[in-house]
PDB file of C-alpha atoms and ligand atoms in Angstrom:
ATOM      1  CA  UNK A1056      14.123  10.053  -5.232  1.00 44.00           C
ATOM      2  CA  UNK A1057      17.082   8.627  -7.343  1.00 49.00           C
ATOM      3  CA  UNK A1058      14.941   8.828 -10.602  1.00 59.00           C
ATOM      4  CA  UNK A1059      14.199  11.955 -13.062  1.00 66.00           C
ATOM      5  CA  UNK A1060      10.613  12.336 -12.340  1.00 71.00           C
ATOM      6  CA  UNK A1061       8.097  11.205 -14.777  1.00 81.00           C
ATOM      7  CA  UNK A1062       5.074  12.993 -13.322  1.00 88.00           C
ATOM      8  CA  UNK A1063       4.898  15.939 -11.708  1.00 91.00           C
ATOM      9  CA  UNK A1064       1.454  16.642  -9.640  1.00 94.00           C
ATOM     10  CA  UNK A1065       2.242  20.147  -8.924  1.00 94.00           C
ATOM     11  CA  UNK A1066      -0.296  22.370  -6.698  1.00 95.00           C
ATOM     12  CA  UNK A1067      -3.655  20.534  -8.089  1.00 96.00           C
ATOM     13  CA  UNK A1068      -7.082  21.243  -7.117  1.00 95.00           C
ATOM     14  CA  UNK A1069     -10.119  18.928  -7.944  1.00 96.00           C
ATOM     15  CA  UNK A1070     -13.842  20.487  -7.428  1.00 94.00           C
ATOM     16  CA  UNK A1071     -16.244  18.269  -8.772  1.00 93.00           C
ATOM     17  CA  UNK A1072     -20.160  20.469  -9.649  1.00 89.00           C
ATOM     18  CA  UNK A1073     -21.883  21.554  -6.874  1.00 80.00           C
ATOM     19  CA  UNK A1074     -19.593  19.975  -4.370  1.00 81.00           C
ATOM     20  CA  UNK A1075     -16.490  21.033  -2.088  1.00 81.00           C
ATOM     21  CA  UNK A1076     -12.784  20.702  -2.731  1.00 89.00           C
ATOM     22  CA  UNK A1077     -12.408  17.189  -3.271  1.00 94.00           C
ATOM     23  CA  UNK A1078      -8.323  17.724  -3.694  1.00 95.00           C
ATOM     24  CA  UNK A1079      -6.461  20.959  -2.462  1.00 93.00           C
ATOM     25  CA  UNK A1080      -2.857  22.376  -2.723  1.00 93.00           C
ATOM     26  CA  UNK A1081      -1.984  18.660  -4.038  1.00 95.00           C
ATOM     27  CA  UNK A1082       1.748  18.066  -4.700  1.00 95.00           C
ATOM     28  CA  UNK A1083       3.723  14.647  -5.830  1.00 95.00           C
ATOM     29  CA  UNK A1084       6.563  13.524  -8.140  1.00 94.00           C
ATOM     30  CA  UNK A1085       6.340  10.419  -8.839  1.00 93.00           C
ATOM     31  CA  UNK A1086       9.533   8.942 -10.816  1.00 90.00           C
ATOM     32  CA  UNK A1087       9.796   6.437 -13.949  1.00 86.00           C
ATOM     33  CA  UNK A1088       9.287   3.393 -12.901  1.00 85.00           C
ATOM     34  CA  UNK A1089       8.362   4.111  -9.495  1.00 93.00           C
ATOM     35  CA  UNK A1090       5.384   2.262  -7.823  1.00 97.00           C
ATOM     36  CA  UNK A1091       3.118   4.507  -5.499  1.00 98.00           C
ATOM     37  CA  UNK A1092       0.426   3.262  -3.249  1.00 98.00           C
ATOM     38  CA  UNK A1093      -2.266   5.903  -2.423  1.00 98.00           C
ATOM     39  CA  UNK A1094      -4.360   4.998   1.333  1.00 98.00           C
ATOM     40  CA  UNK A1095      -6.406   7.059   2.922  1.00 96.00           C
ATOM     41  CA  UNK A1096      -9.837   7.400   4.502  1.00 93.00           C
ATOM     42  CA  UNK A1097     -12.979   6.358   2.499  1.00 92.00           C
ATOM     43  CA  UNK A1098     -13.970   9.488   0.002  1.00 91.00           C
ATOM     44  CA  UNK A1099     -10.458  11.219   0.554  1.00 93.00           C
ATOM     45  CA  UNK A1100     -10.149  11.475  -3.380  1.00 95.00           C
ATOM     46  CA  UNK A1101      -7.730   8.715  -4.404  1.00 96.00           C
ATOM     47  CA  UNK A1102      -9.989   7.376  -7.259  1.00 96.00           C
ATOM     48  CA  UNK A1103     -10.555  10.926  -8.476  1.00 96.00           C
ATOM     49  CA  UNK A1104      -5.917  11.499  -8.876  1.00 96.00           C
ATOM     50  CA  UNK A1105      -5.982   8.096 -11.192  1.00 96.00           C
ATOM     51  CA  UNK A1106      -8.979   9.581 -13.037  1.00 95.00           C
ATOM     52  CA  UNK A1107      -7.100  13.085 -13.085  1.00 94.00           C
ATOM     53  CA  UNK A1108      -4.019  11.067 -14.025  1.00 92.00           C
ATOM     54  CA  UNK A1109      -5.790   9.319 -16.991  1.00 90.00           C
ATOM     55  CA  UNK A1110      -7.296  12.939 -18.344  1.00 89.00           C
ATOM     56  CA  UNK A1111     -10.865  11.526 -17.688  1.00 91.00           C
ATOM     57  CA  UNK A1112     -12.088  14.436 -15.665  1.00 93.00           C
ATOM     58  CA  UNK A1113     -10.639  17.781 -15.725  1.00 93.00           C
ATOM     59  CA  UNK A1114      -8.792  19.868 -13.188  1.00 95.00           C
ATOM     60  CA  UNK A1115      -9.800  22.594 -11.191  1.00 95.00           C
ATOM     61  CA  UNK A1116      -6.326  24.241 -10.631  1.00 95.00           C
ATOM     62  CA  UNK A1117      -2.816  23.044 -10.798  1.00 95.00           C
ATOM     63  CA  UNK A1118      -1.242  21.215 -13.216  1.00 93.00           C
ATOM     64  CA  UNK A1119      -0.108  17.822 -14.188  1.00 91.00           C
ATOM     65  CA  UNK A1120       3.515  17.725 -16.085  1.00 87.00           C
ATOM     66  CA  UNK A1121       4.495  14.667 -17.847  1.00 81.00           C
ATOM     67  CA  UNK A1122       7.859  15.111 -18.189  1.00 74.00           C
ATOM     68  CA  UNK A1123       8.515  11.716 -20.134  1.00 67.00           C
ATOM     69  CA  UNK A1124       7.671  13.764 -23.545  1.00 63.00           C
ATOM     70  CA  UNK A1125       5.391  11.360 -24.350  1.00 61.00           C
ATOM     71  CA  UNK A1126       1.462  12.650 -24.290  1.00 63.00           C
ATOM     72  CA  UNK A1127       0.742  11.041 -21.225  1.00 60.00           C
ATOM     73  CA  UNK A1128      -3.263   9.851 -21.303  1.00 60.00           C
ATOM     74  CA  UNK A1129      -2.039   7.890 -24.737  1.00 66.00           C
ATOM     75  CA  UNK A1130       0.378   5.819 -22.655  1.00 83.00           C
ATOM     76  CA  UNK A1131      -1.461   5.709 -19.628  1.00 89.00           C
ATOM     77  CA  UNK A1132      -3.884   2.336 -18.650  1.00 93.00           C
ATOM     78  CA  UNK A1133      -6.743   2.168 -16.210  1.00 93.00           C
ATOM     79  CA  UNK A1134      -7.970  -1.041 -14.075  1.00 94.00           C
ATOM     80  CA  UNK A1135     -10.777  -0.847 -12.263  1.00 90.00           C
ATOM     81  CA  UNK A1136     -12.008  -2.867  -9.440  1.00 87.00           C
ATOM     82  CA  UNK A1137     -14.575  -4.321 -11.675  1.00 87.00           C
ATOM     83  CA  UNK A1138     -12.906  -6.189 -14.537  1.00 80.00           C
ATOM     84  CA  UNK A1139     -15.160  -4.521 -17.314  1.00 89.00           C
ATOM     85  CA  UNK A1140     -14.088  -7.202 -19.657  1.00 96.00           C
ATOM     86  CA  UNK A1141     -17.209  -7.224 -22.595  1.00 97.00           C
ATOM     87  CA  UNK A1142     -18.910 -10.022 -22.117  1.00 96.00           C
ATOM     88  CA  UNK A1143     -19.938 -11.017 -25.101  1.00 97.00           C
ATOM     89  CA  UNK A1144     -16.228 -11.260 -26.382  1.00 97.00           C
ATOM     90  CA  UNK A1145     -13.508 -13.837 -26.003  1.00 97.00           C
ATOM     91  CA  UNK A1146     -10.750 -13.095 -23.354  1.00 97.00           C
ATOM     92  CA  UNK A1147      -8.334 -12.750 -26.355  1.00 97.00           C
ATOM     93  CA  UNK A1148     -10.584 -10.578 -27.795  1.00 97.00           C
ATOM     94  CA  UNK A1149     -11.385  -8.326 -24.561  1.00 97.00           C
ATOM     95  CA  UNK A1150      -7.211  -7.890 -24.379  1.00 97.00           C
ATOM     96  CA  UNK A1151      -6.865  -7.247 -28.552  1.00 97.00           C
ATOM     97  CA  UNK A1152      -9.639  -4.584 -28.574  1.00 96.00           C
ATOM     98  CA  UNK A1153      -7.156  -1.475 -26.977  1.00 94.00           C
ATOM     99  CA  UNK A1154      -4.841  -2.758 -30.079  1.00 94.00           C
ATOM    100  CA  UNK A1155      -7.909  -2.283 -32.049  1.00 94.00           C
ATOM    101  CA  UNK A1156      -8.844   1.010 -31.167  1.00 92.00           C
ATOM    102  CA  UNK A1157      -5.524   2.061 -31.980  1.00 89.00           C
ATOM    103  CA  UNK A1158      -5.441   0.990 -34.993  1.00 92.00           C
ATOM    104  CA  UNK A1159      -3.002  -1.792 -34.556  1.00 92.00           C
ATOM    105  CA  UNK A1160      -2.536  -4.431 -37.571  1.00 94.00           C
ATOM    106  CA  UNK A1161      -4.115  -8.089 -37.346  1.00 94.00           C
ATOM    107  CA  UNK A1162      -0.958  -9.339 -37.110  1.00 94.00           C
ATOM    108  CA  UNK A1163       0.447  -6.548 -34.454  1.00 93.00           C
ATOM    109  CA  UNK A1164      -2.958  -7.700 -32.491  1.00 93.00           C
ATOM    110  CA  UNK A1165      -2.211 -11.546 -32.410  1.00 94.00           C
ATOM    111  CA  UNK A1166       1.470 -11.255 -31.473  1.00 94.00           C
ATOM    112  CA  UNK A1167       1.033  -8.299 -28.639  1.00 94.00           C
ATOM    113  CA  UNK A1168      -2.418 -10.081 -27.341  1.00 96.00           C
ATOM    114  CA  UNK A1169      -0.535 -13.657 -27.379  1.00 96.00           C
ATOM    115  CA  UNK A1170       2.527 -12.565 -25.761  1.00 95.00           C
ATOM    116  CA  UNK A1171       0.734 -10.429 -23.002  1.00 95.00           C
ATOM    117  CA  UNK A1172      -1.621 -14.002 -22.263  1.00 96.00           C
ATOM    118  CA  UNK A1173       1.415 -15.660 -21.919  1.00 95.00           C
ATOM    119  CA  UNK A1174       2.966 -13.144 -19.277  1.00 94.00           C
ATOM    120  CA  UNK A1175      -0.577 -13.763 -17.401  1.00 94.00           C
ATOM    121  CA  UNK A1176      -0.904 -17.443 -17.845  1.00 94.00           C
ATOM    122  CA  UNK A1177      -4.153 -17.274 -19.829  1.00 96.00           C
ATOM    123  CA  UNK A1178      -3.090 -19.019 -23.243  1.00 96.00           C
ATOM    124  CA  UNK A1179      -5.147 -21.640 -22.213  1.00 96.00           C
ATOM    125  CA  UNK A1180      -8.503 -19.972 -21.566  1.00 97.00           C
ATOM    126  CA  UNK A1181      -7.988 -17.493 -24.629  1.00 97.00           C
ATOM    127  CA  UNK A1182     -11.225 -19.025 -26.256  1.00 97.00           C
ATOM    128  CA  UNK A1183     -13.084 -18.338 -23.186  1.00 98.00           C
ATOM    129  CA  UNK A1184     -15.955 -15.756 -22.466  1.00 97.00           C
ATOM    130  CA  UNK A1185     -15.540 -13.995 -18.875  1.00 96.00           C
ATOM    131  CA  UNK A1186     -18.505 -15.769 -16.992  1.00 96.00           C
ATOM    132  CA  UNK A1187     -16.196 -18.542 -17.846  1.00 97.00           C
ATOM    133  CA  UNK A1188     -13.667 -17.498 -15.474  1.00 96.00           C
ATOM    134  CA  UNK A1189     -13.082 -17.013 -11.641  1.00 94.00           C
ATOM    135  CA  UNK A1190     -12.478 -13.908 -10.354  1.00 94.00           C
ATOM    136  CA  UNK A1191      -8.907 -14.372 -10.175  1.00 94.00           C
ATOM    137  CA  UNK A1192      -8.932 -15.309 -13.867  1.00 95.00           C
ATOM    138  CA  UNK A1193     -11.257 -12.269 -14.940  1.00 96.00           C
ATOM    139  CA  UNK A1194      -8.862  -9.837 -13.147  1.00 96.00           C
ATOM    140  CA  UNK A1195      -5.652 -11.092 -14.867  1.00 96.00           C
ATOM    141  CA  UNK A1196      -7.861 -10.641 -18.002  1.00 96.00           C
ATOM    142  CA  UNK A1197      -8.114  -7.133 -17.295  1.00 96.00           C
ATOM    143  CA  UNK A1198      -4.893  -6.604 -16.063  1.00 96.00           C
ATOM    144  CA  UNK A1199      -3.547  -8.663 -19.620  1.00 96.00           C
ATOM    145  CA  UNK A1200      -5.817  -5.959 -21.309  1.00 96.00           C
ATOM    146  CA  UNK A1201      -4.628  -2.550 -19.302  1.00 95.00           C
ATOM    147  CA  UNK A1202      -0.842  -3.872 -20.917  1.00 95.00           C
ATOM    148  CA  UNK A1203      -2.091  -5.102 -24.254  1.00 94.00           C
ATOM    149  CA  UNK A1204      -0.772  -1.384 -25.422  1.00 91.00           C
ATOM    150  CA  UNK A1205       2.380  -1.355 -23.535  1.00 91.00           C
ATOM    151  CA  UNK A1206       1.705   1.311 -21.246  1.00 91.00           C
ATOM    152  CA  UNK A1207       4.578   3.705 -19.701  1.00 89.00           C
ATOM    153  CA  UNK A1208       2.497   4.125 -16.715  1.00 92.00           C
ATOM    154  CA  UNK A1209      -0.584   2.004 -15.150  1.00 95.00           C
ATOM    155  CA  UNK A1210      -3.457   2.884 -13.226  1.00 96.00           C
ATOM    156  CA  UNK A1211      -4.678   0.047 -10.548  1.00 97.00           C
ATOM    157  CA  UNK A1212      -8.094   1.531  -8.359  1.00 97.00           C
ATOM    158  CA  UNK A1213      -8.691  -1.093  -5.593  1.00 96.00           C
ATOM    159  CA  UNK A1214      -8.073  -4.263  -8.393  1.00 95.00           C
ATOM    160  CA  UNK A1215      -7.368  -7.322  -6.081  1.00 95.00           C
ATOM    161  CA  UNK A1216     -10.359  -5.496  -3.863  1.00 93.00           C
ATOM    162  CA  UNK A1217     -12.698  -8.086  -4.386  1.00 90.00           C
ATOM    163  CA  UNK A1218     -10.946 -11.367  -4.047  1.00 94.00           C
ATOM    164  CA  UNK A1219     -10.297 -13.937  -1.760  1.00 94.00           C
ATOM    165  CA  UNK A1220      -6.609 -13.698   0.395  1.00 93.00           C
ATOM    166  CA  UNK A1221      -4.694 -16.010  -1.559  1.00 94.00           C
ATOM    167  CA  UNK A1222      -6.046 -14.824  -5.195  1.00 95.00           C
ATOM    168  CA  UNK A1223      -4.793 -11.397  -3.735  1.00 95.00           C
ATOM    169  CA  UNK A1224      -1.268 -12.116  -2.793  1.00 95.00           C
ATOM    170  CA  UNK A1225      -1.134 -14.182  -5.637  1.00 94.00           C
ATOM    171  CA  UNK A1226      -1.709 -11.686  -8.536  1.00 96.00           C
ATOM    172  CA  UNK A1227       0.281  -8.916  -5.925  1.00 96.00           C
ATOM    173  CA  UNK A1228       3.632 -11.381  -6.682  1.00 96.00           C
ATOM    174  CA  UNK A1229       2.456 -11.925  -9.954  1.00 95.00           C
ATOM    175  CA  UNK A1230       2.291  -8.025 -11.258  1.00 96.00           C
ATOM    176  CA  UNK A1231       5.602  -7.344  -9.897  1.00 96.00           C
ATOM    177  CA  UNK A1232       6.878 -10.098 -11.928  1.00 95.00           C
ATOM    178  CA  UNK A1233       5.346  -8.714 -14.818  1.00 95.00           C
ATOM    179  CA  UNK A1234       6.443  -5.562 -13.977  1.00 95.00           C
ATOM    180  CA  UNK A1235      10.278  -6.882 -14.343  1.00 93.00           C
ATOM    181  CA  UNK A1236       9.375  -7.629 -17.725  1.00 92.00           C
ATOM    182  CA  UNK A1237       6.939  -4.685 -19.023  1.00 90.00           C
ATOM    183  CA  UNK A1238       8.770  -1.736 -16.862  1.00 88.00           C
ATOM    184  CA  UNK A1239       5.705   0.534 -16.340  1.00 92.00           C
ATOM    185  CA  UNK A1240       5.585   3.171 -13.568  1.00 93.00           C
ATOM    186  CA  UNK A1241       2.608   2.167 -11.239  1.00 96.00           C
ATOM    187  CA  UNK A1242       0.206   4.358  -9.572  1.00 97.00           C
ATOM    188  CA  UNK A1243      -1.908   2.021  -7.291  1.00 98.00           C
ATOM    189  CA  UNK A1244      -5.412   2.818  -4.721  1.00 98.00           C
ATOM    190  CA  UNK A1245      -6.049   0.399  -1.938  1.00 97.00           C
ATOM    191  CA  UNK A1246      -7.215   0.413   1.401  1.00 96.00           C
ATOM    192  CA  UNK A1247      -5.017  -2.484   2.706  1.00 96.00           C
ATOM    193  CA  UNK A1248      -1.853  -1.158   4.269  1.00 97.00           C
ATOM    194  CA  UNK A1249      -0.537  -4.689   3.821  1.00 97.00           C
ATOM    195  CA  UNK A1250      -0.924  -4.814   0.278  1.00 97.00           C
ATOM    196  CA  UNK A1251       0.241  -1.274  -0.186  1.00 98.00           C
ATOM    197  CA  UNK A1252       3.864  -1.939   1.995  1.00 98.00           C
ATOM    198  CA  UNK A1253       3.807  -5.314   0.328  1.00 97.00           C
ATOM    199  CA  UNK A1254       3.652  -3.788  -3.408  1.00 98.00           C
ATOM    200  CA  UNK A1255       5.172   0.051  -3.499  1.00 98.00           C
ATOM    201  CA  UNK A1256       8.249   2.073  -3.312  1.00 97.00           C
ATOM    202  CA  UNK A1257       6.302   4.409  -1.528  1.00 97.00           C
ATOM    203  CA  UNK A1258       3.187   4.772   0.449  1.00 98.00           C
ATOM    204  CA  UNK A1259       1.218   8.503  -0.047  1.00 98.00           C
ATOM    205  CA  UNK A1260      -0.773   8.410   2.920  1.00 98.00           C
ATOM    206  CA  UNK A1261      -3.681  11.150   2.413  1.00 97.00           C
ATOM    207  CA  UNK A1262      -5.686  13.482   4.926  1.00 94.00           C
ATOM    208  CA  UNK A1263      -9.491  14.012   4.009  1.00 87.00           C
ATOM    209  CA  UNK A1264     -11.492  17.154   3.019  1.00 86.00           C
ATOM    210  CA  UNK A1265      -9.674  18.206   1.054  1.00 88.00           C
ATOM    211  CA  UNK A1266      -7.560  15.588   0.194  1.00 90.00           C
ATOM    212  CA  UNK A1267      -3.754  16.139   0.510  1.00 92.00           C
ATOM    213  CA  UNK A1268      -0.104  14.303   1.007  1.00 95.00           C
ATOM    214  CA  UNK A1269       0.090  13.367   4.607  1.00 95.00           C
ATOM    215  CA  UNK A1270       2.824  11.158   4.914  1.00 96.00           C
ATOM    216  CA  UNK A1271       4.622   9.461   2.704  1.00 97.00           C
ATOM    217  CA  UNK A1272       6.258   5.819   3.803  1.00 98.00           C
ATOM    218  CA  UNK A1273       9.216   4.804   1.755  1.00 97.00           C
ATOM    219  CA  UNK A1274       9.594   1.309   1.343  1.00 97.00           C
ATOM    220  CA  UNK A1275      13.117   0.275   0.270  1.00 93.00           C
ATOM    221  CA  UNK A1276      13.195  -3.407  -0.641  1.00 95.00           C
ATOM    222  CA  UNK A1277      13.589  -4.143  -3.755  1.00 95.00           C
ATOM    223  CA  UNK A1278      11.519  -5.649  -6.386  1.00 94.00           C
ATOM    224  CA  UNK A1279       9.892  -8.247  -7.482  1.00 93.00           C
ATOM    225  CA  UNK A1280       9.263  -9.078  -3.617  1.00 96.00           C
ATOM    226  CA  UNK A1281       9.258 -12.255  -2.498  1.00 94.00           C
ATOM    227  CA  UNK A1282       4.899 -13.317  -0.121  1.00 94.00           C
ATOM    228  CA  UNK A1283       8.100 -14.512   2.413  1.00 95.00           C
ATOM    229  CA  UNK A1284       9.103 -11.001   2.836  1.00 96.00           C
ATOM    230  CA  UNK A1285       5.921  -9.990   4.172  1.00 95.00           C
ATOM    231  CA  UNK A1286       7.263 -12.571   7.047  1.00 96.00           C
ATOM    232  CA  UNK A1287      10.190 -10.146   7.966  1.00 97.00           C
ATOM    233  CA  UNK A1288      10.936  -7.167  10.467  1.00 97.00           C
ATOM    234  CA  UNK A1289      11.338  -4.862   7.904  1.00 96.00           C
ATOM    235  CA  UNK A1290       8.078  -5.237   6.515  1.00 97.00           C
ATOM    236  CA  UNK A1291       6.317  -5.034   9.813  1.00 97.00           C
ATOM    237  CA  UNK A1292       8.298  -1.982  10.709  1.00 97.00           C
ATOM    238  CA  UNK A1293       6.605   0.034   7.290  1.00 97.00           C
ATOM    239  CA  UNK A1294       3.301  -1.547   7.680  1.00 98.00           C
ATOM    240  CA  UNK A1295       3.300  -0.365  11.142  1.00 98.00           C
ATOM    241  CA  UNK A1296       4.149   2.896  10.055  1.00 98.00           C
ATOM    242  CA  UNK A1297       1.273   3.563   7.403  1.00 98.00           C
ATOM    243  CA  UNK A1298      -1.521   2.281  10.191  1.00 98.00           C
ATOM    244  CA  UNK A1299       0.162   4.910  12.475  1.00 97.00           C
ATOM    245  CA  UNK A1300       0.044   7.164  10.110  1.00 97.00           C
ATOM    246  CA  UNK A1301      -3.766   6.453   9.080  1.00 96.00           C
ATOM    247  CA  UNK A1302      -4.210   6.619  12.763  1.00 95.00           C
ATOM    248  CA  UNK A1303      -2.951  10.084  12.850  1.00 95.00           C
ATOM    249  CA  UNK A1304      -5.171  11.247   9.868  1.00 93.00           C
ATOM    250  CA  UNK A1305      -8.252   9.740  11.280  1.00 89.00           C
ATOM    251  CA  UNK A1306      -7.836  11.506  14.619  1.00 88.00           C
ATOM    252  CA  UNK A1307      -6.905  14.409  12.716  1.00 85.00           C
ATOM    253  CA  UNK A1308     -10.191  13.928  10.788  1.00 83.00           C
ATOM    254  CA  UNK A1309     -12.533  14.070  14.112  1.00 82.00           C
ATOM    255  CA  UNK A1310     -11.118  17.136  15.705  1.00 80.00           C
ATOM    256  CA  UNK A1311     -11.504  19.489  12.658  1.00 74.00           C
TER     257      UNK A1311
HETATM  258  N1  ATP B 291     -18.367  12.455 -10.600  1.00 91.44           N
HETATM  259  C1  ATP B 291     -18.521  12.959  -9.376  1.00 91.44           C
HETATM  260  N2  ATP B 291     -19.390  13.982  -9.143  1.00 91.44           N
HETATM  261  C2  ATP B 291     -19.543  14.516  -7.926  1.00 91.44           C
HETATM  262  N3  ATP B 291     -18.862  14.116  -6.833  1.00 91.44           N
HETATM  263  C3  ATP B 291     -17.984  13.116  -6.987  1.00 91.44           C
HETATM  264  C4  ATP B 291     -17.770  12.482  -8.267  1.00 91.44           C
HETATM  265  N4  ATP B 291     -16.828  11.519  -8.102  1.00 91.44           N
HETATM  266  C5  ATP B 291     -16.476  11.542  -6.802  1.00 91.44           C
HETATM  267  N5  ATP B 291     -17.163  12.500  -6.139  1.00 91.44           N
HETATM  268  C6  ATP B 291     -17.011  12.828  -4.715  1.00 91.44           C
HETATM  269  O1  ATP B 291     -15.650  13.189  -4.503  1.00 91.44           O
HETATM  270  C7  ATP B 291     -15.174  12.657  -3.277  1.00 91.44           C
HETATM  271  C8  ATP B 291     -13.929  11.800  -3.532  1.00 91.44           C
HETATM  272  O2  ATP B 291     -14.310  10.704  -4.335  1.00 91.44           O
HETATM  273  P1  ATP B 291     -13.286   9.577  -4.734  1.00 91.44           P
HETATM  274  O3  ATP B 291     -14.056   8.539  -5.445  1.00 91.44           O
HETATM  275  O4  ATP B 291     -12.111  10.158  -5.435  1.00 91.44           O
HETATM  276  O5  ATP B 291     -12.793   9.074  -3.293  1.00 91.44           O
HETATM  277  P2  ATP B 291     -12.017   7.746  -2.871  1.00 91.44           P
HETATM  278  O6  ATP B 291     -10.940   8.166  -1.945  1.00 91.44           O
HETATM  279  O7  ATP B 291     -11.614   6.989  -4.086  1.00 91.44           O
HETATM  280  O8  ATP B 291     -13.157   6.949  -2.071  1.00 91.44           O
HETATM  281  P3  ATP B 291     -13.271   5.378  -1.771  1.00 91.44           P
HETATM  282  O9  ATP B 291     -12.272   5.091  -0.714  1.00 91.44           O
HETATM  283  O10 ATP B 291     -14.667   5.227  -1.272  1.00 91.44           O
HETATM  284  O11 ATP B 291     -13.039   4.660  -3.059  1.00 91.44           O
HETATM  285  C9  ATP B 291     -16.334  11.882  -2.656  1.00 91.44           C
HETATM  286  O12 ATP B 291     -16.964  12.725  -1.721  1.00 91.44           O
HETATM  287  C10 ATP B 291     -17.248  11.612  -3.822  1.00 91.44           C
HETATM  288  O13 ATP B 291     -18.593  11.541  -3.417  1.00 91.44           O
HETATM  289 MG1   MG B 292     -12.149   5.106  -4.841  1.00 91.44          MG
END
């Protein structure tokens, strides 16, 4: 890793009442600016990391060091795979209420919510309420919203999850543009190996019961990728090593 680390996931352990370790022995840097793609089998704890990441369940064991200074849950932003935009407010509204609840100024509210709309190309349904909006459109709400605050790092559990191929790729291209622009450190859960080779620095591949670090697939090319890339060699090559590697934790998974 070239960068000073900006997160530090050192030995954590995640037991959620009455149940087994979820997460064991769990160890990862991740560095500023750095995007990180968590796969893994169904249940193998990669929501429960972002939601240990965000401070909105405790740990078991371990700690978490963020070693930016800054306290990290106040510059930290979750996106769900549902858009949880409030329906009965506007979409410039659902993006200005984080400002809001921070306490931000009218005037600090327009100018961050306007310029963030304008990164996502939704100036012109600002008015609009979100069953006025595709799905596309809803989840570029709630991505607009998750920056409103300018977050140093940003939370993404299975977003493009629900959406047609082409949406998908689509907002994939379009959050590394924004990312050129914002420069947030992004901690992403999916279960398509394409997307994940397609959008991270590195892939944390994760065993099951308890989850842990497998493998980890480093994926040099640089950013903001190009959908043509995913046409090349060197994109096969990584893709072909996370399925091998989910291969190898699935097989894994049936003998023990
Ligand atoms: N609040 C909770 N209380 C009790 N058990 C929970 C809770 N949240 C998650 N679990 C359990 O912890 C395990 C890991 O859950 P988690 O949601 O982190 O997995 P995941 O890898 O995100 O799964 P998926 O791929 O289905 O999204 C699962 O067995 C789940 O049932
Ligand atoms: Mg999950």
């Amino acid at each position: 890793m070239t960068t000073k680390p900006q997160l530090r996931i050192i030995n954590v352990s995640k037991r959620y009442a009455n149940g087994s370790a979820v997460l064991d022995d769990f160890s990862l840097d991740i560095a500023n600016d750095d995007f990180v793609a968590f796969i893994g089998p169904r249940g193998c704890g990669k929501s429960t990391i972002l939601r240990l990441l965000a401070g909105l369940t405790p740990l078991s064991g371990g700690n978490i060091e963020h070693l930016g200074g800054e306290e990290i849950h106040r510059r930290t932003s979750f996106i769900f795979q549902e858009p949880t935009l409030l329906p009965w407010r506007t979409v410039e509204s659902n993006i200005r209420l984080p400002l809001e609840l921070r306490g931000a100024s009218k005037d600090e509210q327009e100018d961050q919510a306007h310029e963030i709309m304008k990164l996502w190309e939704l100036s012109h349904v600002s008015e609009r309420y979100p069953l006025q909006l595709s799905a596309g459109m809803k989840t570029r709400a709630s991505l607009a919203r998750g920056l409103a605050t300018a977050p140093r790092c940003l939370l993404l559990d299975e977003p493009f999850a629900a959406l047609d191929a082409i949406t998908r790729n689509k907002l994939c291209v379009e959050l590394m543009r924004v990312r050129e622009k914002r420069h947030f450190t992004a901690c992403l859960v999916t279960h398509s190996a394409a997307e994940a080779v397609f959008l991270a620095n590195r892939v944390i591949v994760l065993t099951a019961n308890p989850g842990r670090v497998a493998e980890i697939i480093e994926v040099p090319e640089t950013h903001p990728r190009k959908l043509a890339w995913r046409e090349t060699n060197a994109f096969q090559e990584a893709l072909n090593q996370v399925r091998n590697a989910l291969n190898r934790v699935q097989e894994a998974a049936k003998q023990s």
